[in-house]
Amino acid sequence: MESAAVPAPAATPRDTSAPGEKGLKAGAIGYMSNLVIAVASTAPAYSLATTLGFVVAVAGVGLHAPAVLIVSFIPILFISAGYRYLNLADPDAGTTFAWTTRALGPIMGWINGWAIVLADVIVMASLADIASIYTFKLVGWTAASNSTTAIVIGSVVWIALMTWICYRGIELSARIQAGLLTFECVTLGVFAVTALVDVYSHGAPAGSLHVAIGWFNPFALSLNALIGGVLLGIFIYWGWDSGVAVNEESENPAEGPGRAAVLSTILLVLIYVIVATSAQADAGPHYLINNSNDVLSGLGNRVFGSGILQKLLLFSVLTSASASTQTTILPTARTALSMGAFRALPERFARIHPRYLTPTDSTIWMGAVSIIFYVGLTLVSTNVLGDSISAVGLMIAFYYGMTGFACVWFYRRTIAKGGRDLWMKGVLPFLGGLMLLGAFGFASYQYAQPSYGKTTIFGIGGVFVIGIGALVFGGVLMLVYRVVAPAFFVGETLARRGAHDLVLAGMAQEPASERESIGMPGAGMPDIVIAPDLSNLPKGAAAIDPVTGETYFGPADTKEPVASGGNDDRV
């Protein structure tokens, strides 16, 4: 008797845009690597070297710089809670881009993605510049450290090198970060202890001060002084979210990166307050103000002399800037990757290297655009370059603040129940977003004054024109791309939804283990949000809660009725 051939069932198309499905190397790094990348991205030594003096110099701050750093930490901590819970629900490498699209729609998502890319490209100029200068200082090549041509060449080499490392694989990047960060933190620790020992010894250096409790009291500051200092303090903390951007390559993508983000902000405030206090005690505020462009270089000579420890402090700033250069490329490339996967950018940005499993076009474009931007503005005007770097604070406050609001809106049904969720997913992210967007508005007013910054454009401060102008220009690009490729903007590739919104999961007759993945551009259809009463659920189909994994069937189906407890969660 002949047997009939049974055709194999057709394979479900793989959704190449869903979290974990973009082709990145899953499970490549663990929790400690997430934490290392988060802390290293802020470049603690570099940030202190280039910003501490300016914080002290803000009118009315002076000895209260440690208090300013503590207050600056508060909105960052609140926003990190938002990152943790958004990542828990949607561990997408696009982070803020993907989350604000989910919660607030494609226009807000695209603008936030643009703000991330823009901020990272601009700050690469400063990071590479510092890495180049400190390289020459470390080897004693004074002429090169004072030569614009030599500095530009060195900066281009640093950007190219770090781009290559990121291209070669996430594991190599993480191992290098761990080594550089360990050296940096140990050196800063030795510096802080040595400085404080000197202050309290019999031969205390001239201008030194004993630590006073008033240094840590923000209520001793006027509101203008506090806000002016906090605007700079926010920049010092920026970068910890890079540890979340590698979520799809992490061992526990939903939980680990978010926890690392919160812990990294706590570690950073400890590092910053301890080092700032010791620096201020050893040299006093006037010294820090007079050496505001690079406080650690001068303090190294003061605390360590001209020996090996002073060289190590210089090397720590070099490693800090170089590590941050690398970790700035990582999240930007992954934001562009996610935007390409969801067709918010050309799909070529979603390409993955077949061997290294890293973004190819996204990483190369990030490095190339950073070099072009840096070299171009250096040739045009170093003043314009300086004001561009100052304008980065606007972009940081904007996309961090919008992420806080996105968390609140995404979890709006959950936080309505009160309890811990109300605080962790609602109140804290909302307050963080409110503080940062308030800082955005205040800074915009300050930056618009003709006397602010190094340039004036049409009678308006150049920092404001560059910062706000760049965001507006992004809006124009978005409108153009919406005409060229409308799929993302009409919700075909990344639909709006909130936590516990039901989405179409698959046909009811399929076993739960074989349900189609949601978030389905690769499968030819978008997330379809199902009404709480299942009124738009197709007959024979199922809906799934993406957060809890619960499956819901229409009451008219032959299978079981709506899942137990399902209606309790619907508003």
XYZ file of C-alpha atoms in Angstrom:
571
model
C 0.000 0.000 0.000
C 1.393 3.379 -0.958
C 1.877 5.944 1.785
C 0.953 9.522 1.098
C 3.639 12.122 1.702
C 2.674 14.608 4.363
C 4.032 18.050 3.616
C 5.956 19.741 6.422
C 4.221 22.730 7.938
C 5.411 26.052 6.654
C 7.897 27.757 8.919
C 6.746 30.874 10.656
C 8.737 33.813 9.334
C 11.279 35.008 11.883
C 10.608 38.470 13.201
C 13.977 40.144 12.726
C 13.000 43.249 14.648
C 11.705 41.693 17.851
C 13.924 41.802 20.965
C 16.524 39.066 20.726
C 15.846 38.483 17.047
C 17.905 41.178 15.345
C 20.889 38.853 14.934
C 23.016 40.216 17.787
C 24.959 37.649 19.806
C 22.559 36.610 22.540
C 23.962 35.777 25.982
C 27.412 37.138 25.124
C 27.858 39.233 28.282
C 26.747 38.899 31.900
C 25.477 41.225 34.602
C 28.938 42.475 35.598
C 29.663 43.453 31.997
C 26.370 45.383 31.902
C 27.478 47.223 35.044
C 30.988 47.877 33.733
C 29.691 49.267 30.435
C 27.193 51.488 32.273
C 29.814 53.017 34.590
C 32.567 53.227 31.969
C 30.290 55.059 29.550
C 30.058 58.021 31.910
C 33.891 58.307 31.875
C 34.265 59.240 35.583
C 37.866 60.530 35.396
C 37.274 62.437 32.154
C 33.972 63.891 33.418
C 35.543 65.114 36.644
C 38.602 66.502 34.859
C 36.567 68.586 32.418
C 33.443 69.497 34.420
C 34.202 69.765 38.161
C 35.892 73.157 37.844
C 32.946 74.559 35.901
C 30.495 73.309 38.571
C 32.530 75.079 41.269
C 32.665 78.209 39.084
C 28.867 78.555 38.839
C 27.959 81.742 40.709
C 26.910 80.835 44.245
C 28.123 77.193 44.169
C 31.784 77.334 45.259
C 32.358 74.922 48.146
C 28.914 73.350 47.661
C 29.950 71.379 44.571
C 29.481 68.016 46.404
C 25.895 69.056 47.223
C 25.269 69.873 43.556
C 26.543 66.442 42.508
C 24.210 64.778 45.010
C 21.171 66.756 43.799
C 22.091 66.044 40.145
C 22.034 62.349 41.000
C 18.374 62.386 42.112
C 16.636 62.800 38.701
C 19.147 60.402 37.157
C 18.293 57.741 39.760
C 14.576 58.257 39.128
C 15.026 57.928 35.366
C 17.132 54.783 35.820
C 14.085 53.214 37.511
C 12.107 54.007 34.370
C 14.799 52.368 32.250
C 14.732 49.287 34.434
C 10.997 48.712 34.140
C 10.719 49.615 30.474
C 13.536 47.184 29.733
C 11.789 44.540 31.820
C 8.749 44.763 29.539
C 10.559 45.358 26.241
C 14.301 44.503 26.182
C 14.964 46.133 22.817
C 18.438 47.402 21.876
C 16.822 50.631 20.676
C 15.915 51.475 24.327
C 14.445 54.998 24.403
C 13.625 54.942 20.681
C 11.651 51.713 20.949
C 10.035 52.531 24.296
C 8.868 56.043 23.446
C 7.499 54.702 20.155
C 5.564 52.014 22.036
C 4.203 54.437 24.624
C 3.976 57.806 22.876
C 3.896 57.023 19.160
C 6.294 56.967 16.191
C 6.934 60.707 16.004
C 8.163 60.939 19.596
C 10.062 57.686 19.140
C 11.893 58.905 16.045
C 12.806 62.289 17.575
C 14.176 60.594 20.697
C 16.209 58.192 18.584
C 17.577 61.177 16.675
C 18.452 62.963 19.947
C 20.461 59.939 21.133
C 22.414 59.615 17.898
C 23.007 63.354 17.685
C 24.239 63.690 21.281
C 26.601 60.756 20.891
C 28.078 61.998 17.609
C 28.728 65.452 19.074
C 30.262 64.242 22.340
C 32.597 61.922 20.435
C 34.460 65.057 19.358
C 35.193 66.012 22.961
C 36.069 62.475 24.056
C 38.460 61.856 21.170
C 40.002 65.296 21.619
C 40.768 64.610 25.302
C 42.093 61.125 24.515
C 44.428 62.578 21.904
C 45.714 65.378 24.165
C 46.316 63.048 27.113
C 48.130 60.556 24.888
C 50.645 63.253 23.970
C 50.898 64.470 27.581
C 51.524 60.952 28.819
C 54.522 60.451 26.549
C 55.790 63.973 27.205
C 55.201 65.248 23.661
C 54.307 68.824 24.630
C 54.491 70.249 21.100
C 51.914 67.743 19.843
C 49.569 68.350 22.795
C 49.481 72.039 21.818
C 49.169 71.470 18.058
C 45.666 71.496 16.552
C 46.804 69.361 13.607
C 48.390 66.716 15.826
C 45.364 66.639 18.130
C 42.963 66.191 15.199
C 45.049 63.362 13.737
C 45.241 61.674 17.142
C 41.489 62.060 17.650
C 40.713 60.485 14.276
C 42.969 57.547 15.139
C 41.207 57.082 18.485
C 37.724 57.136 16.924
C 38.793 54.695 14.200
C 40.384 52.342 16.758
C 37.340 52.287 19.034
C 35.017 51.825 16.057
C 37.046 48.789 15.020
C 36.872 47.315 18.535
C 33.082 47.720 18.595
C 32.869 46.181 15.121
C 34.896 43.152 16.212
C 32.448 41.970 18.854
C 30.718 42.733 22.134
C 32.891 40.342 24.169
C 36.107 42.116 23.154
C 34.493 45.456 23.947
C 33.350 44.244 27.380
C 36.754 42.766 28.304
C 38.557 45.971 27.363
C 36.017 48.018 29.332
C 36.500 45.902 32.459
C 40.270 46.403 32.414
C 40.115 50.141 31.707
C 37.429 50.828 34.317
C 39.224 48.858 37.033
C 42.412 50.843 36.473
C 40.484 54.117 36.380
C 38.585 53.533 39.632
C 41.656 52.300 41.522
C 43.631 55.374 40.417
C 40.836 57.751 41.426
C 40.587 55.974 44.781
C 44.318 56.343 45.417
C 44.106 60.011 44.419
C 41.197 60.714 46.824
C 42.837 58.969 49.770
C 46.225 60.612 49.172
C 44.667 64.066 48.841
C 42.714 63.721 52.090
C 45.741 62.351 53.951
C 47.724 65.378 52.779
C 44.991 67.756 53.958
C 44.921 66.321 57.476
C 48.692 65.909 57.842
C 50.996 68.418 59.522
C 52.390 69.555 56.185
C 49.036 70.322 54.555
C 49.415 71.976 51.120
C 48.745 75.692 50.740
C 45.111 76.528 50.070
C 43.808 73.241 51.468
C 40.617 73.063 53.547
C 39.175 70.612 56.027
C 35.977 68.930 54.870
C 32.848 70.587 56.293
C 29.309 69.202 56.527
C 28.000 72.371 54.862
C 29.612 71.324 51.584
C 26.890 68.663 51.243
C 23.909 70.911 52.047
C 21.984 71.929 48.897
C 19.633 74.155 50.915
C 22.482 76.610 51.413
C 22.354 77.407 47.684
C 20.089 79.824 45.848
C 17.714 78.293 43.286
C 19.614 79.836 40.355
C 22.954 78.529 41.641
C 21.516 75.073 42.251
C 19.895 74.803 38.795
C 23.018 76.129 37.064
C 25.161 73.542 38.819
C 22.692 70.706 38.246
C 22.666 71.353 34.492
C 26.395 70.596 34.473
C 25.972 67.749 36.953
C 23.512 65.963 34.674
C 26.167 65.886 31.955
C 28.617 64.233 34.393
C 26.172 61.348 34.973
C 25.209 60.884 31.323
C 26.099 57.545 29.725
C 24.968 54.914 32.240
C 22.142 53.902 29.864
C 24.729 52.305 27.547
C 24.590 49.231 29.772
C 20.913 48.838 28.845
C 21.548 49.274 25.107
C 23.391 45.925 25.028
C 20.371 44.124 26.509
C 19.836 41.846 23.515
C 23.408 40.586 23.912
C 23.072 39.986 27.664
C 22.520 36.718 29.517
C 19.376 38.017 31.196
C 18.189 40.684 28.740
C 15.030 41.727 30.577
C 16.347 41.870 34.145
C 20.163 42.255 34.209
C 20.723 45.475 32.203
C 17.978 47.349 34.064
C 19.336 46.391 37.476
C 22.834 47.356 36.336
C 21.540 50.776 35.239
C 20.164 51.581 38.699
C 23.264 50.309 40.533
C 25.603 52.183 38.184
C 24.042 55.533 39.116
C 24.597 54.760 42.817
C 28.236 53.835 42.214
C 28.720 57.012 40.182
C 27.426 59.360 42.866
C 29.828 57.748 45.352
C 32.783 58.142 42.971
C 31.943 61.728 42.075
C 31.221 62.984 45.598
C 34.314 61.344 47.116
C 36.721 62.568 44.420
C 35.164 66.049 44.244
C 35.348 66.408 48.030
C 38.987 65.322 48.177
C 39.956 67.596 45.248
C 38.212 70.572 46.798
C 39.744 69.900 50.219
C 43.261 69.604 48.797
C 43.276 72.637 46.489
C 40.290 74.816 47.377
C 37.662 76.234 45.018
C 39.812 78.976 43.490
C 42.363 76.465 42.203
C 39.613 74.342 40.640
C 38.078 77.390 38.950
C 41.439 78.589 37.600
C 42.130 75.106 36.167
C 38.556 74.316 35.120
C 39.497 73.069 31.645
C 41.399 70.151 33.210
C 41.437 69.991 37.007
C 42.986 66.520 37.347
C 46.117 67.307 35.353
C 47.110 70.100 37.748
C 45.898 68.229 40.829
C 48.007 65.243 39.835
C 51.161 67.317 40.163
C 49.917 68.822 43.412
C 48.950 65.540 45.083
C 51.430 63.056 43.580
C 54.292 65.257 42.418
C 55.922 64.458 39.101
C 56.418 60.731 39.707
C 54.780 57.582 38.442
C 51.474 58.185 40.281
C 51.015 61.472 38.462
C 51.529 59.641 35.164
C 48.994 57.038 36.241
C 46.417 59.745 36.951
C 46.963 61.168 33.478
C 46.640 57.661 32.083
C 43.366 57.168 33.977
C 41.869 60.226 32.240
C 43.145 58.874 28.915
C 41.623 55.435 29.545
C 38.413 57.081 30.758
C 37.999 59.118 27.574
C 38.966 56.201 25.329
C 36.624 53.807 27.149
C 33.783 56.294 26.864
C 34.559 56.761 23.164
C 34.046 53.043 22.720
C 30.909 52.837 24.861
C 29.426 55.853 23.064
C 29.662 53.956 19.782
C 27.996 50.833 21.247
C 24.568 52.319 22.158
C 24.404 54.612 19.143
C 25.011 51.748 16.752
C 22.320 49.705 18.490
C 19.818 52.560 18.433
C 20.401 52.899 14.683
C 20.166 49.095 14.365
C 16.757 49.084 16.043
C 15.586 52.030 13.941
C 16.676 50.162 10.818
C 14.964 46.942 11.941
C 11.684 48.808 12.453
C 12.234 50.747 9.206
C 12.483 54.116 10.928
C 15.802 54.328 9.047
C 16.888 52.511 5.869
C 16.991 48.766 6.497
C 20.724 48.617 5.748
C 21.274 49.948 9.291
C 19.872 46.646 10.590
C 22.638 44.580 8.964
C 24.583 42.255 11.284
C 28.086 40.882 10.691
C 27.757 37.124 10.038
C 30.810 36.260 12.159
C 31.075 38.944 14.866
C 27.274 39.333 15.253
C 27.602 43.098 15.682
C 25.882 45.907 13.761
C 27.938 46.544 10.636
C 26.582 49.596 8.840
C 25.414 51.223 12.082
C 28.830 50.925 13.731
C 30.794 52.068 10.675
C 28.458 54.995 10.047
C 28.722 56.064 13.686
C 32.515 56.173 13.487
C 32.595 57.832 10.076
C 30.030 60.535 10.888
C 31.809 61.285 14.181
C 35.104 61.807 12.350
C 33.494 64.004 9.675
C 31.687 66.086 12.300
C 34.784 66.555 14.457
C 37.184 67.382 11.632
C 34.646 69.586 9.858
C 33.794 71.742 12.872
C 37.442 71.964 13.908
C 38.249 73.394 10.487
C 35.263 75.753 10.569
C 35.641 77.047 14.133
C 36.698 75.608 17.455
C 34.197 78.004 19.051
C 31.328 76.386 17.141
C 32.641 72.972 18.156
C 32.761 74.078 21.799
C 29.192 75.384 21.726
C 28.035 72.188 20.006
C 29.452 70.142 22.885
C 27.720 72.464 25.385
C 24.426 71.913 23.527
C 24.607 68.161 24.205
C 23.070 68.807 27.625
C 19.802 69.832 25.961
C 19.580 66.570 24.064
C 20.406 64.509 27.170
C 17.758 66.239 29.295
C 15.224 65.840 26.460
C 15.517 62.121 25.811
C 16.043 61.145 29.466
C 12.992 63.188 30.428
C 10.825 61.713 27.679
C 11.879 58.205 28.736
C 10.549 58.942 32.229
C 7.191 60.040 30.827
C 7.113 57.045 28.473
C 7.462 54.714 31.461
C 4.527 56.351 33.235
C 2.282 56.132 30.174
C 3.345 52.604 29.283
C 2.486 51.362 32.796
C -0.552 53.610 33.317
C -2.910 50.694 33.990
C -0.470 49.042 36.376
C 0.306 52.140 38.442
C -3.408 52.878 38.821
C -3.564 49.942 41.232
C -1.198 51.711 43.645
C 1.400 50.039 45.847
C 5.026 49.585 44.840
C 4.234 49.821 41.124
C 2.787 53.292 41.643
C 6.140 54.531 42.979
C 8.651 52.568 40.920
C 6.864 52.731 37.551
C 4.935 55.952 38.059
C 5.964 58.546 40.623
C 9.763 58.211 40.390
C 10.039 58.154 36.558
C 7.509 61.016 36.367
C 9.444 63.168 38.829
C 12.701 62.365 37.032
C 11.180 63.309 33.699
C 9.670 66.476 35.133
C 13.006 67.552 36.631
C 14.949 66.883 33.455
C 12.466 68.529 31.107
C 12.335 71.443 33.529
C 16.128 71.604 33.272
C 15.725 71.463 29.478
C 13.451 74.499 29.532
C 15.595 76.477 31.974
C 18.771 75.659 30.046
C 17.146 76.666 26.753
C 16.377 80.086 28.203
C 19.907 80.473 29.567
C 21.572 79.239 26.380
C 19.530 81.625 24.227
C 21.111 84.667 25.879
C 23.606 86.367 23.516
C 26.196 86.464 26.287
C 26.151 82.691 26.783
C 28.736 80.503 25.058
C 31.352 81.389 22.496
C 29.175 82.197 19.483
C 26.098 84.262 18.655
C 23.831 83.472 15.701
C 21.222 86.055 14.629
C 21.566 87.697 18.033
C 20.804 84.442 19.869
C 23.256 82.367 21.891
C 24.964 79.801 19.675
C 24.473 76.956 22.175
C 20.684 77.379 21.964
C 20.668 77.702 18.175
C 22.828 74.585 17.743
C 20.971 72.467 20.313
C 17.382 73.353 19.473
C 18.218 73.790 15.787
C 19.625 70.264 15.621
C 16.453 68.815 17.167
C 14.269 70.825 14.744
C 16.434 69.683 11.825
C 15.831 66.117 12.963
C 12.103 66.813 12.792
C 12.489 67.964 9.186
C 14.443 64.808 8.307
C 11.720 62.747 9.965
C 8.991 64.375 7.857
C 10.978 63.740 4.689
C 11.612 60.113 5.597
C 7.962 59.660 6.503
C 7.075 60.465 2.891
C 9.796 58.168 1.534
C 9.141 55.208 3.868
C 5.841 55.572 5.771
C 5.594 52.038 7.225
C 7.093 52.891 10.630
C 5.136 56.126 10.981
C 1.744 54.509 10.396
C 2.409 51.787 12.958
C 3.020 48.921 10.557
C 6.351 47.931 12.091
C 6.136 49.086 15.726
C 2.642 49.645 17.090
C 1.741 51.678 20.141
C 0.745 49.748 23.249
C 1.097 49.820 27.003
C 1.930 47.293 29.670
C -0.773 44.631 29.876
C -2.312 45.689 26.577
C -3.319 42.530 24.758
C -1.824 41.861 21.333
C -2.719 39.298 18.714
C -0.586 36.242 19.396
C -1.612 33.542 16.904
C -4.343 31.061 16.120
C -6.046 29.475 19.095
C -5.525 25.960 17.857
C -1.720 26.310 18.020
C 0.014 25.078 21.185
C 1.223 27.921 23.405
C 4.849 26.939 22.785
C 4.384 27.483 19.053
C 2.703 30.873 19.138
C 3.965 33.388 16.650
C 6.168 36.069 18.117
C 4.693 39.489 18.533
C 6.112 42.693 17.130
C 5.986 41.338 13.581
C 7.512 43.478 10.818
C 9.456 40.482 9.575
C 6.283 38.407 9.513
C 4.517 40.917 7.341
C 2.168 42.430 9.952
C 2.467 44.726 12.952
C 1.477 44.222 16.573
C -2.313 44.224 16.617
C -3.589 45.571 19.926
C -6.673 43.706 21.098
C -9.404 45.518 23.026
C -9.722 44.635 26.748
C -13.127 43.024 26.106
C -11.658 41.016 23.162
C -14.301 42.563 20.875
C -11.849 42.872 17.954
C -10.226 39.448 18.447
C -10.645 37.421 15.241
C -12.557 34.184 15.609
C -10.224 31.299 16.347
C -7.371 33.630 17.307
C -5.698 34.303 20.640
C -4.452 37.404 22.430
C -1.450 37.517 24.724
C -0.358 39.810 27.526
C 3.318 40.499 26.630
C 4.240 41.228 30.263
C 2.719 38.228 32.054
C 2.588 35.805 29.100
C -1.093 35.010 29.813
C -3.100 33.922 26.784
C -6.722 34.934 26.222
C -9.283 33.266 23.941
C -12.595 34.597 22.710
C -15.578 33.328 24.748
C -17.226 31.918 21.625
C -14.267 29.648 20.832
C -14.309 25.932 21.554
C -11.224 26.238 23.744
C -11.297 27.470 27.335
C -12.841 30.904 27.899
C -10.846 33.994 28.822
C -7.839 33.151 30.989
C -8.303 33.158 34.728
C -7.990 36.636 36.178
C -7.805 38.212 32.741
C -10.731 40.578 33.083
C -9.452 41.839 36.444
C -6.572 43.639 34.731
C -8.583 45.345 32.006
C -9.595 48.980 32.293
